[in-house]
mmCIF file of N, CA and C in Angstrom:
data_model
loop_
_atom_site.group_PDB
_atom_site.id
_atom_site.type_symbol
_atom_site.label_atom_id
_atom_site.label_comp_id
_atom_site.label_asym_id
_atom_site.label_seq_id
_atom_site.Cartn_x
_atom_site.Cartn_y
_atom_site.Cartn_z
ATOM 1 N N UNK A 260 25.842 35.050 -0.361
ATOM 2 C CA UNK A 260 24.702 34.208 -0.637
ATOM 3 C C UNK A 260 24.505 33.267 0.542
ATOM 4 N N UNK A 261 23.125 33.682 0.805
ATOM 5 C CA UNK A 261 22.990 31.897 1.647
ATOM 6 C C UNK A 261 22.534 30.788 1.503
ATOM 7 N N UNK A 262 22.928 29.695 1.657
ATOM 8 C CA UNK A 262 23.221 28.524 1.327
ATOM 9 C C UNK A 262 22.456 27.515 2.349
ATOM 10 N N UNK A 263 21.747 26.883 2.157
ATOM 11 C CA UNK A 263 21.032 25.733 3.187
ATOM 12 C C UNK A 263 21.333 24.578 2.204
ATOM 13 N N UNK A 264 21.657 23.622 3.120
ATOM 14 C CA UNK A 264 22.000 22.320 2.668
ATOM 15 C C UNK A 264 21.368 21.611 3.556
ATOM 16 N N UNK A 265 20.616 19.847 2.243
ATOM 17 C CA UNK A 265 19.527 19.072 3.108
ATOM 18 C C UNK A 265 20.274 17.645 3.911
ATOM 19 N N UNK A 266 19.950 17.255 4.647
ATOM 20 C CA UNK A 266 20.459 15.985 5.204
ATOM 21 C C UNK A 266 19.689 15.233 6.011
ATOM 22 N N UNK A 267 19.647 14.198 6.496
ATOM 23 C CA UNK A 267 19.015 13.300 7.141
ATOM 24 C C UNK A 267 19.580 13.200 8.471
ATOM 25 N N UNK A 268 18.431 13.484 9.560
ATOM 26 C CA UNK A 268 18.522 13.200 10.758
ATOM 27 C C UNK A 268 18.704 11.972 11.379
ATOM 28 N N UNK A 269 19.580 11.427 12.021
ATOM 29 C CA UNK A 269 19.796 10.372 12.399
ATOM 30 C C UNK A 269 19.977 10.371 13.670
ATOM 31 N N UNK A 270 19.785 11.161 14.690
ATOM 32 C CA UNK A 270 19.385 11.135 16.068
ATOM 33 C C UNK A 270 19.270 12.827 16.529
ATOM 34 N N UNK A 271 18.333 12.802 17.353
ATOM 35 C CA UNK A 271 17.687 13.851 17.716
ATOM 36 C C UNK A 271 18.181 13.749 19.804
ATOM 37 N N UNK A 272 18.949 14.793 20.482
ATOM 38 C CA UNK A 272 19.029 14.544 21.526
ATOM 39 C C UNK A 272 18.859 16.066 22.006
ATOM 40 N N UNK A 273 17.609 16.978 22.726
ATOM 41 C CA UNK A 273 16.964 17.948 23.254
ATOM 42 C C UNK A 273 17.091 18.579 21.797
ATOM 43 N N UNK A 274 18.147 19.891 21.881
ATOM 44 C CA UNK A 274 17.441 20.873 21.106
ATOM 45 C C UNK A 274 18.871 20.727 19.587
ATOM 46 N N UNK A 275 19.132 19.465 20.187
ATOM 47 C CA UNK A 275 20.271 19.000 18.891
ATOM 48 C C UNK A 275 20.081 18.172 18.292
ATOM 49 N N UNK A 276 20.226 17.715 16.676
ATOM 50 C CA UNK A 276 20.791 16.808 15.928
ATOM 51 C C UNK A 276 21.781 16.346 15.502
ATOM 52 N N UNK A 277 22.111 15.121 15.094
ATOM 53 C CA UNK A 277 23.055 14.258 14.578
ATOM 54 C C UNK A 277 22.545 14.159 13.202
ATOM 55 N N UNK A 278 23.543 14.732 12.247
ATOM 56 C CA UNK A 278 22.682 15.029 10.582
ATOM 57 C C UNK A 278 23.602 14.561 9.502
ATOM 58 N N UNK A 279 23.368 13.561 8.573
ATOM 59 C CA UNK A 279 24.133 13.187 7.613
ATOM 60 C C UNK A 279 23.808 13.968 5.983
ATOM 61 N N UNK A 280 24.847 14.385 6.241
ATOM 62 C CA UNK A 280 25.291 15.267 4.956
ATOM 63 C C UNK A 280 25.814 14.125 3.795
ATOM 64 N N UNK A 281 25.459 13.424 3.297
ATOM 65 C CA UNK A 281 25.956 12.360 2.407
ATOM 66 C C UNK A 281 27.430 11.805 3.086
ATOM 67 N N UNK A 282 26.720 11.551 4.066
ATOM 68 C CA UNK A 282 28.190 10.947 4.942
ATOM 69 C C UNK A 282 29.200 11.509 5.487
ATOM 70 N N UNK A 283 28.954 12.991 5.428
ATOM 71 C CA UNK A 283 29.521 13.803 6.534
ATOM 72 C C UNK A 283 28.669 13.925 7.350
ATOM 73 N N UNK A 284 28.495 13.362 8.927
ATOM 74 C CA UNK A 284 27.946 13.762 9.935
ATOM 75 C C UNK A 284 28.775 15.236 10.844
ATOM 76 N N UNK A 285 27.165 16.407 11.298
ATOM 77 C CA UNK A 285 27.421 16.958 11.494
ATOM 78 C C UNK A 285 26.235 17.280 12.898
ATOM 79 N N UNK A 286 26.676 17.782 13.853
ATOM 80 C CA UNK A 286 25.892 18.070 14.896
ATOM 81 C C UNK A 286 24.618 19.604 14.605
ATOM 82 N N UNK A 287 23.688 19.821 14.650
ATOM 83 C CA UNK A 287 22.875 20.959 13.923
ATOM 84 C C UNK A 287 21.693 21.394 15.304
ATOM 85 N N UNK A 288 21.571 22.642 15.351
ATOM 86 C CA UNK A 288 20.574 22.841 16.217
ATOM 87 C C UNK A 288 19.330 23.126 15.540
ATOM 88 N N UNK A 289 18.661 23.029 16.492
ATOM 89 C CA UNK A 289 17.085 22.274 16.571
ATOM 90 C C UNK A 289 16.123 23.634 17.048
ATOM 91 N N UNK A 290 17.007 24.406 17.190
ATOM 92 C CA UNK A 290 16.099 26.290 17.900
ATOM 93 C C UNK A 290 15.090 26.834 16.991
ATOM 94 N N UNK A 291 15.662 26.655 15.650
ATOM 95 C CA UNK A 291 14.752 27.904 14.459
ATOM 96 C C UNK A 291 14.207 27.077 13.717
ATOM 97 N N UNK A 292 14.230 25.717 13.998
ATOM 98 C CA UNK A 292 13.334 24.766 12.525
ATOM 99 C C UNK A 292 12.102 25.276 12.612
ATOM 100 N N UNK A 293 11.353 24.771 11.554
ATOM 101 C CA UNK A 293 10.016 25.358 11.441
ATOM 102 C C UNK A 293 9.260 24.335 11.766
ATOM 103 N N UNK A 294 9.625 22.821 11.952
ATOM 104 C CA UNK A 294 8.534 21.685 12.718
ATOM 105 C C UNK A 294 9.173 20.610 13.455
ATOM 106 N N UNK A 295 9.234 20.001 14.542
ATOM 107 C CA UNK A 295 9.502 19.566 15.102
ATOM 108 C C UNK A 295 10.178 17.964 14.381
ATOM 109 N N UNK A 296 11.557 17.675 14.720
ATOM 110 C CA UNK A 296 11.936 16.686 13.682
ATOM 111 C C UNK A 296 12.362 15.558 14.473
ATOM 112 N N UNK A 297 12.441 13.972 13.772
ATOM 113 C CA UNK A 297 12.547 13.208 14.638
ATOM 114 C C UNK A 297 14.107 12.412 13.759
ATOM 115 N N UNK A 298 14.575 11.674 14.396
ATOM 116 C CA UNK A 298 15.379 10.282 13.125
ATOM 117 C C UNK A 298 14.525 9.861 11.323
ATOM 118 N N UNK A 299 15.210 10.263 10.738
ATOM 119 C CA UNK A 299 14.508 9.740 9.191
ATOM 120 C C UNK A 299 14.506 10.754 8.861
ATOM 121 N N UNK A 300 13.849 12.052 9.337
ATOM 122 C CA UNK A 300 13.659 13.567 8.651
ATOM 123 C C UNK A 300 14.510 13.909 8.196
ATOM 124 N N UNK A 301 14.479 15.004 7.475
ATOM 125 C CA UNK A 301 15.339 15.799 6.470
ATOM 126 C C UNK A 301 15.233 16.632 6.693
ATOM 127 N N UNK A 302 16.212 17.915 7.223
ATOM 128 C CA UNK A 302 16.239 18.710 6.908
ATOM 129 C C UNK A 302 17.137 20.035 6.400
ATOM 130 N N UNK A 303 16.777 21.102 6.452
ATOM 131 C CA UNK A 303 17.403 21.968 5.365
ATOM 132 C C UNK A 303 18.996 22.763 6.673
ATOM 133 N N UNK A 304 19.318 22.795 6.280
ATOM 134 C CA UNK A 304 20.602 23.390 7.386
ATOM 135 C C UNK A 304 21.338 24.332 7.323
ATOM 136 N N UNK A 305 21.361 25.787 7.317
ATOM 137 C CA UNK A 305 22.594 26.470 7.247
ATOM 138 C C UNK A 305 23.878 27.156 8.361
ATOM 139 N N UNK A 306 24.518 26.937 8.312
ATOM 140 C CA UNK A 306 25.775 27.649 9.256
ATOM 141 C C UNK A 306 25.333 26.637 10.779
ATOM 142 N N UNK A 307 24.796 25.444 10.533
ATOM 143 C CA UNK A 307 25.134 24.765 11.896
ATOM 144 C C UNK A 307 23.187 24.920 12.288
ATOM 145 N N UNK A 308 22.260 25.441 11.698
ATOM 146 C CA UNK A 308 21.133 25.519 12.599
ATOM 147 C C UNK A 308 20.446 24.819 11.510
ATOM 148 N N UNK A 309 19.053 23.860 12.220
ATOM 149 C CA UNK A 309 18.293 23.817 11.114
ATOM 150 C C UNK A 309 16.989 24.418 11.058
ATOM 151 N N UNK A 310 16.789 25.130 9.433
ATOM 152 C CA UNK A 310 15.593 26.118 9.187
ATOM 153 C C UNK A 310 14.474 25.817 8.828
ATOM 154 N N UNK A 311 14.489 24.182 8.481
ATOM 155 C CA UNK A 311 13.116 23.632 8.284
ATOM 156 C C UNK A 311 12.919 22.405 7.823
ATOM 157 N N UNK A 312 11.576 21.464 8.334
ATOM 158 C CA UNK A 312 12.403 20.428 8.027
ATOM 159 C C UNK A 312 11.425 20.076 6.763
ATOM 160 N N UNK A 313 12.263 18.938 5.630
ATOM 161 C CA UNK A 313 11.957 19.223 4.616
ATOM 162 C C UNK A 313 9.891 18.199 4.433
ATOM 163 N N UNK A 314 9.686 18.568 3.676
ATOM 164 C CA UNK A 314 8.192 18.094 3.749
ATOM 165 C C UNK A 314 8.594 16.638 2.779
ATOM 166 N N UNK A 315 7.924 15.497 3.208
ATOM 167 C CA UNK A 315 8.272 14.243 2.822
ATOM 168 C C UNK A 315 8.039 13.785 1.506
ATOM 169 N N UNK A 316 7.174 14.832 1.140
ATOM 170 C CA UNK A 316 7.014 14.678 -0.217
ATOM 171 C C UNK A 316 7.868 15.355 -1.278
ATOM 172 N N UNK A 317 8.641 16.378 -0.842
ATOM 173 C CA UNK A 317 9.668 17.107 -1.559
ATOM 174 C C UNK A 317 11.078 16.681 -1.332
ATOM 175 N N UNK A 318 11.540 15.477 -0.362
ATOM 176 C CA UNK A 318 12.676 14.883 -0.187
ATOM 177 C C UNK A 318 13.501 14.440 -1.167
ATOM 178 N N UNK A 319 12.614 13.260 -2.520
ATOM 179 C CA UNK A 319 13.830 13.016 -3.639
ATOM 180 C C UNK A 319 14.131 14.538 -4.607
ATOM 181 N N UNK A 320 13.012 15.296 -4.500
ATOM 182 C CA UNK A 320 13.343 15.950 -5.279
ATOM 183 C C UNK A 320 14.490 17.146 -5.224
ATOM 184 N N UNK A 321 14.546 17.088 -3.741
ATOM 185 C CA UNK A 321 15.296 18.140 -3.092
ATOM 186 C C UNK A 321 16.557 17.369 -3.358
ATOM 187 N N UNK A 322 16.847 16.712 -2.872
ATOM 188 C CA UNK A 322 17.716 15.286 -2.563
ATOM 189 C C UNK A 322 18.648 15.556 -3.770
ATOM 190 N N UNK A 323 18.146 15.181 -5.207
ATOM 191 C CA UNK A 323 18.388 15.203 -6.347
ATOM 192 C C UNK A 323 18.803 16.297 -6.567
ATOM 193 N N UNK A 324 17.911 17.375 -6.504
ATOM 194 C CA UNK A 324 18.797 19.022 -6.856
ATOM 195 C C UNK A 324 20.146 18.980 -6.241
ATOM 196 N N UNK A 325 20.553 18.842 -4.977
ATOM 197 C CA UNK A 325 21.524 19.218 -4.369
ATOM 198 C C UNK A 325 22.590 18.510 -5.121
ATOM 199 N N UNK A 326 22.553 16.603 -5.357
ATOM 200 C CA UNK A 326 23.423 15.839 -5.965
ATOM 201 C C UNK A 326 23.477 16.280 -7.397
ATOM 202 N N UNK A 327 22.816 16.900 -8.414
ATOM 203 C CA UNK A 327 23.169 17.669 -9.373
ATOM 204 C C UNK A 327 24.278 18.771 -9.325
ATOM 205 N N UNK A 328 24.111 19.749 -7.892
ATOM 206 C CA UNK A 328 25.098 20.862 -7.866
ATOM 207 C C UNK A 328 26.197 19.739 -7.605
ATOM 208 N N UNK A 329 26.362 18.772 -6.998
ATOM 209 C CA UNK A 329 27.590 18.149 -6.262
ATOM 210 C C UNK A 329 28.227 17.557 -7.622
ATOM 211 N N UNK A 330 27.625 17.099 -8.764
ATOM 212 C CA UNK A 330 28.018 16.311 -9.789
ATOM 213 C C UNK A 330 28.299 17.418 -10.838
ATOM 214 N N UNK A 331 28.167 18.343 -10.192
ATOM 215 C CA UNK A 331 28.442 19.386 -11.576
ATOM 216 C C UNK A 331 30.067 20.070 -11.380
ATOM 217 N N UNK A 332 30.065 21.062 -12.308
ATOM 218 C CA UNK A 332 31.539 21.292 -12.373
ATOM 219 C C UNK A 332 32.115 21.966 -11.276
ATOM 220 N N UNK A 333 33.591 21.324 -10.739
ATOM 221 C CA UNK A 333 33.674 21.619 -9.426
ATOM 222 C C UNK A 333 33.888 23.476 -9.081
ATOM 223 N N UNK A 334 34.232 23.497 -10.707
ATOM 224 C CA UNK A 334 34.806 25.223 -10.526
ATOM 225 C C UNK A 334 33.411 26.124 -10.747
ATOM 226 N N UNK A 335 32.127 25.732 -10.496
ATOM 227 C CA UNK A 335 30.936 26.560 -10.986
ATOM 228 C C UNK A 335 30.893 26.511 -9.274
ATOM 229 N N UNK A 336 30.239 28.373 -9.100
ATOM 230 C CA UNK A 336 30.208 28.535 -7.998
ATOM 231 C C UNK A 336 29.247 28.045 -6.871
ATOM 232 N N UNK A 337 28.085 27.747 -7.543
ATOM 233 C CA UNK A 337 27.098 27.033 -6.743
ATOM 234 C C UNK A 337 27.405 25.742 -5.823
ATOM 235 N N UNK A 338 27.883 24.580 -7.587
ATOM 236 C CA UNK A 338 29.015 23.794 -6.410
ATOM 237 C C UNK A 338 30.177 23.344 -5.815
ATOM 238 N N UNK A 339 30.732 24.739 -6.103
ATOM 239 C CA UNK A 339 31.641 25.320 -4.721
ATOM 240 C C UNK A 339 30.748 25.391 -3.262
ATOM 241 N N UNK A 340 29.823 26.189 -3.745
ATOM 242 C CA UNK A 340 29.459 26.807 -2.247
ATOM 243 C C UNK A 340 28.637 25.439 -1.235
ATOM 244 N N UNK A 341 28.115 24.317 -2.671
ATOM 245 C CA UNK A 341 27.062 23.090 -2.035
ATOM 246 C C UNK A 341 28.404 22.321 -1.093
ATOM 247 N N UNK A 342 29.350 22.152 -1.563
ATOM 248 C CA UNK A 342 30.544 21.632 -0.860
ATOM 249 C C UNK A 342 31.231 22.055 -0.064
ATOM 250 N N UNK A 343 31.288 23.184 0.059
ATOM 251 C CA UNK A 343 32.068 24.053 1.044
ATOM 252 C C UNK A 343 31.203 24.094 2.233
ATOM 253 N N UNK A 344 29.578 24.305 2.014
ATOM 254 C CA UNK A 344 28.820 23.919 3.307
ATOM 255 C C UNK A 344 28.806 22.308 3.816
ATOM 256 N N UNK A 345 29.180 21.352 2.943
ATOM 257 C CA UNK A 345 28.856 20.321 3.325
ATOM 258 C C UNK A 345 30.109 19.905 4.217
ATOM 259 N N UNK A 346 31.287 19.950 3.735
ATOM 260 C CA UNK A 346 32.507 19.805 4.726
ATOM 261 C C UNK A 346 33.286 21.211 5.459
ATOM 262 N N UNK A 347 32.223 22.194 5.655
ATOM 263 C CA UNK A 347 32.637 23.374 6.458
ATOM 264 C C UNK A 347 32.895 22.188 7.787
ATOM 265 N N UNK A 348 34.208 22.608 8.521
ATOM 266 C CA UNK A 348 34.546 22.700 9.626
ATOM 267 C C UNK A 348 33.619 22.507 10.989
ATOM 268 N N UNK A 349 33.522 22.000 11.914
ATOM 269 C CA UNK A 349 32.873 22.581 13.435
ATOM 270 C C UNK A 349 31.701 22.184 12.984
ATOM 271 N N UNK A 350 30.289 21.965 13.795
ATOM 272 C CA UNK A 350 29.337 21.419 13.874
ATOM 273 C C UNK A 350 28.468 22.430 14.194
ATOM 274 N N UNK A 351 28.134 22.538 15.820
ATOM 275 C CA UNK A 351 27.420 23.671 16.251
ATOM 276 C C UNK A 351 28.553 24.727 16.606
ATOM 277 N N UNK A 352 27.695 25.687 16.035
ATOM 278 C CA UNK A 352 28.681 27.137 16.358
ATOM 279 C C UNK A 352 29.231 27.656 17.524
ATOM 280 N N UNK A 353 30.198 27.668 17.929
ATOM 281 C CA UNK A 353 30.416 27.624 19.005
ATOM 282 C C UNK A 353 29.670 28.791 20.150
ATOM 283 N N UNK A 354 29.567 29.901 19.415
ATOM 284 C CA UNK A 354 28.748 31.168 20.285
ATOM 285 C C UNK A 354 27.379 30.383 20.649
ATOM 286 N N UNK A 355 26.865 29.496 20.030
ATOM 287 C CA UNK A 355 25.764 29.033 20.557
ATOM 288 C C UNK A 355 25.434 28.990 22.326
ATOM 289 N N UNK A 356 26.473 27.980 22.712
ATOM 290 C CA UNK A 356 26.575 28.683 24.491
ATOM 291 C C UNK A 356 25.221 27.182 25.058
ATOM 292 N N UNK A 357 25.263 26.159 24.267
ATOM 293 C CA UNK A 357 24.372 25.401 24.805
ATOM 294 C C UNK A 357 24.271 24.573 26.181
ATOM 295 N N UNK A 358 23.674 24.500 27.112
ATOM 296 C CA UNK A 358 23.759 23.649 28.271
ATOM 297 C C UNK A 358 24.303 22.201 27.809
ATOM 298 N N UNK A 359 24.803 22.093 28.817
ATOM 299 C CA UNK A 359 25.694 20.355 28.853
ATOM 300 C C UNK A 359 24.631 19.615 29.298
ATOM 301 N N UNK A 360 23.398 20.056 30.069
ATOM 302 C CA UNK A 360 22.575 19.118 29.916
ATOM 303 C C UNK A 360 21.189 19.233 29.617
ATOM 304 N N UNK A 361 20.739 18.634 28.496
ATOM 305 C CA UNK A 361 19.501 18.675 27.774
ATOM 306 C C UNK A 361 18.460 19.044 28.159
ATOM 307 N N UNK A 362 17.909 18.755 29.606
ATOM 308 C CA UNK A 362 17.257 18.763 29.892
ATOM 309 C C UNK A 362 17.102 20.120 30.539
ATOM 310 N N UNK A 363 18.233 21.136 30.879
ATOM 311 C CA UNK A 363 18.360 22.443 31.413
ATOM 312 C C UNK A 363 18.072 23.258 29.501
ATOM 313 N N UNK A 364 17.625 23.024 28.677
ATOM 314 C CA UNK A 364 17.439 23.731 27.503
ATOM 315 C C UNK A 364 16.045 24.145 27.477
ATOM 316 N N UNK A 365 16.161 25.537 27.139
ATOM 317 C CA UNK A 365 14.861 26.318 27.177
ATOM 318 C C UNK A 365 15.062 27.057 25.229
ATOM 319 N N UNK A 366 13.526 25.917 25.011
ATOM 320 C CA UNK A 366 13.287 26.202 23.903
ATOM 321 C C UNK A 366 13.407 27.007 23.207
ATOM 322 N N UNK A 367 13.854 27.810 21.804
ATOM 323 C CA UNK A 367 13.500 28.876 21.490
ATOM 324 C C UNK A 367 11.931 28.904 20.990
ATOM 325 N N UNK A 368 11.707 30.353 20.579
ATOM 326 C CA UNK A 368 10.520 30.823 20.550
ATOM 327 C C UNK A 368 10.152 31.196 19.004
ATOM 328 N N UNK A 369 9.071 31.321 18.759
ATOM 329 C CA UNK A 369 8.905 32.184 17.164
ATOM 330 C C UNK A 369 9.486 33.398 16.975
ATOM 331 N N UNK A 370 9.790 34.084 18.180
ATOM 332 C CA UNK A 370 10.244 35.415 18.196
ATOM 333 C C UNK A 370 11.383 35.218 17.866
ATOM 334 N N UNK A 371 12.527 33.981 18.449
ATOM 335 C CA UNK A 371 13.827 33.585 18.297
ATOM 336 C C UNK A 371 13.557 33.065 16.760
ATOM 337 N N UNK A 372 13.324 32.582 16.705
ATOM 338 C CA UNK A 372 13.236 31.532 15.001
ATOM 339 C C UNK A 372 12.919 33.149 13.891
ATOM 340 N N UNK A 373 12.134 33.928 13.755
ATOM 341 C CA UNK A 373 11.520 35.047 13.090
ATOM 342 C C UNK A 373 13.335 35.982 13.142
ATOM 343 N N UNK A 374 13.853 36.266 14.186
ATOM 344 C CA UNK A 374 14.854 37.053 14.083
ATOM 345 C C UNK A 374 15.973 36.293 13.721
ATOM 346 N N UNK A 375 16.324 35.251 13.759
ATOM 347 C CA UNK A 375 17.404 34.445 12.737
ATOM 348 C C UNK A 375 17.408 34.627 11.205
ATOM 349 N N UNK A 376 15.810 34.379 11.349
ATOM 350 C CA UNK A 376 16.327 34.195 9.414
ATOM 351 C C UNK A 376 15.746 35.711 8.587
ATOM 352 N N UNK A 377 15.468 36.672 9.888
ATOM 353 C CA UNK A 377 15.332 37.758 9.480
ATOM 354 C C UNK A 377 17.025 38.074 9.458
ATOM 355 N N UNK A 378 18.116 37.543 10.403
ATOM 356 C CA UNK A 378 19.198 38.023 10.082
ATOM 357 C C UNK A 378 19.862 37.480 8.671
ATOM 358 N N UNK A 379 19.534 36.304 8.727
ATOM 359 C CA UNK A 379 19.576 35.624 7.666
ATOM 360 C C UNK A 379 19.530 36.114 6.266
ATOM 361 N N UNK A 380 18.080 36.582 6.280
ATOM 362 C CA UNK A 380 17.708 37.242 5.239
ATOM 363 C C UNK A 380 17.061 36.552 4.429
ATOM 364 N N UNK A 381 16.614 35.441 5.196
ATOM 365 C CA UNK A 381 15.048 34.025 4.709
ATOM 366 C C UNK A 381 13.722 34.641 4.779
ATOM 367 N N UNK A 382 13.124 34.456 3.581
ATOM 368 C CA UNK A 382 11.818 34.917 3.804
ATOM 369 C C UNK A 382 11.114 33.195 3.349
ATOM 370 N N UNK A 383 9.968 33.103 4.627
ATOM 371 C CA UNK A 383 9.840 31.651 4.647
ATOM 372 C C UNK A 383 8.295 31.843 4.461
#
């Protein structure tokens, strides 16, 4: 199953974020989102990338779903899996292969973003 989990952006530096997971900060790339995100945004995250960012009007509600799986029983698998993404290990994936400096980062493309979550297996 795949699993996207939401969090709040709290600094944006080239094609990376700084993302709070209810107080797990985690580093997230910025290649396959679907709109351009700044500090305050939310967005949705899986395996280290983020897939979209959340629309401002669907934030408590999203917000709320997730803290339901987190408050629910720890042995139900859903939130297993909401927790297991939230304190998974490592930040950005390491195969990522990103330049050390920001400014040498060449955007991805729709073509790049379309074949992720086609690997994925996101239909958006």
């Amino acid at each position: 199953m795949c699993l996207g989990v939401p969090g709040e952006v709290t600094d944006v530096h080239g094609l990376r974020a700084t993302v709070d997971f209810w107080g797990v900060e985690k580093e997230v790339r910025l290649d396959t989102v679907d709109a351009p995100v700044e500090p305050g945004d939310y967005i949705l995250n899986h395996v280290g990338f983020a897939l979209r960012r959340i629309p401002e009007d669907e934030i408590d509600e999203t917000m709320a779903l997730y803290e339901s799986f987190m408050d629910g029983d720890p042995d139900d698998m859903l939130t297993e899996d909401v927790m297991d993404e939230i304190e998974a290990g490592g930040s950005i994936p390491a195969e990522a292969g990103l330049p050390s400096d920001p400014s040498d980062e060449e955007p991805a493309d729709a073509d790049d973003a379309e074949d992720l979550l086609e690997e994925l297996d996101i239909d958006v």
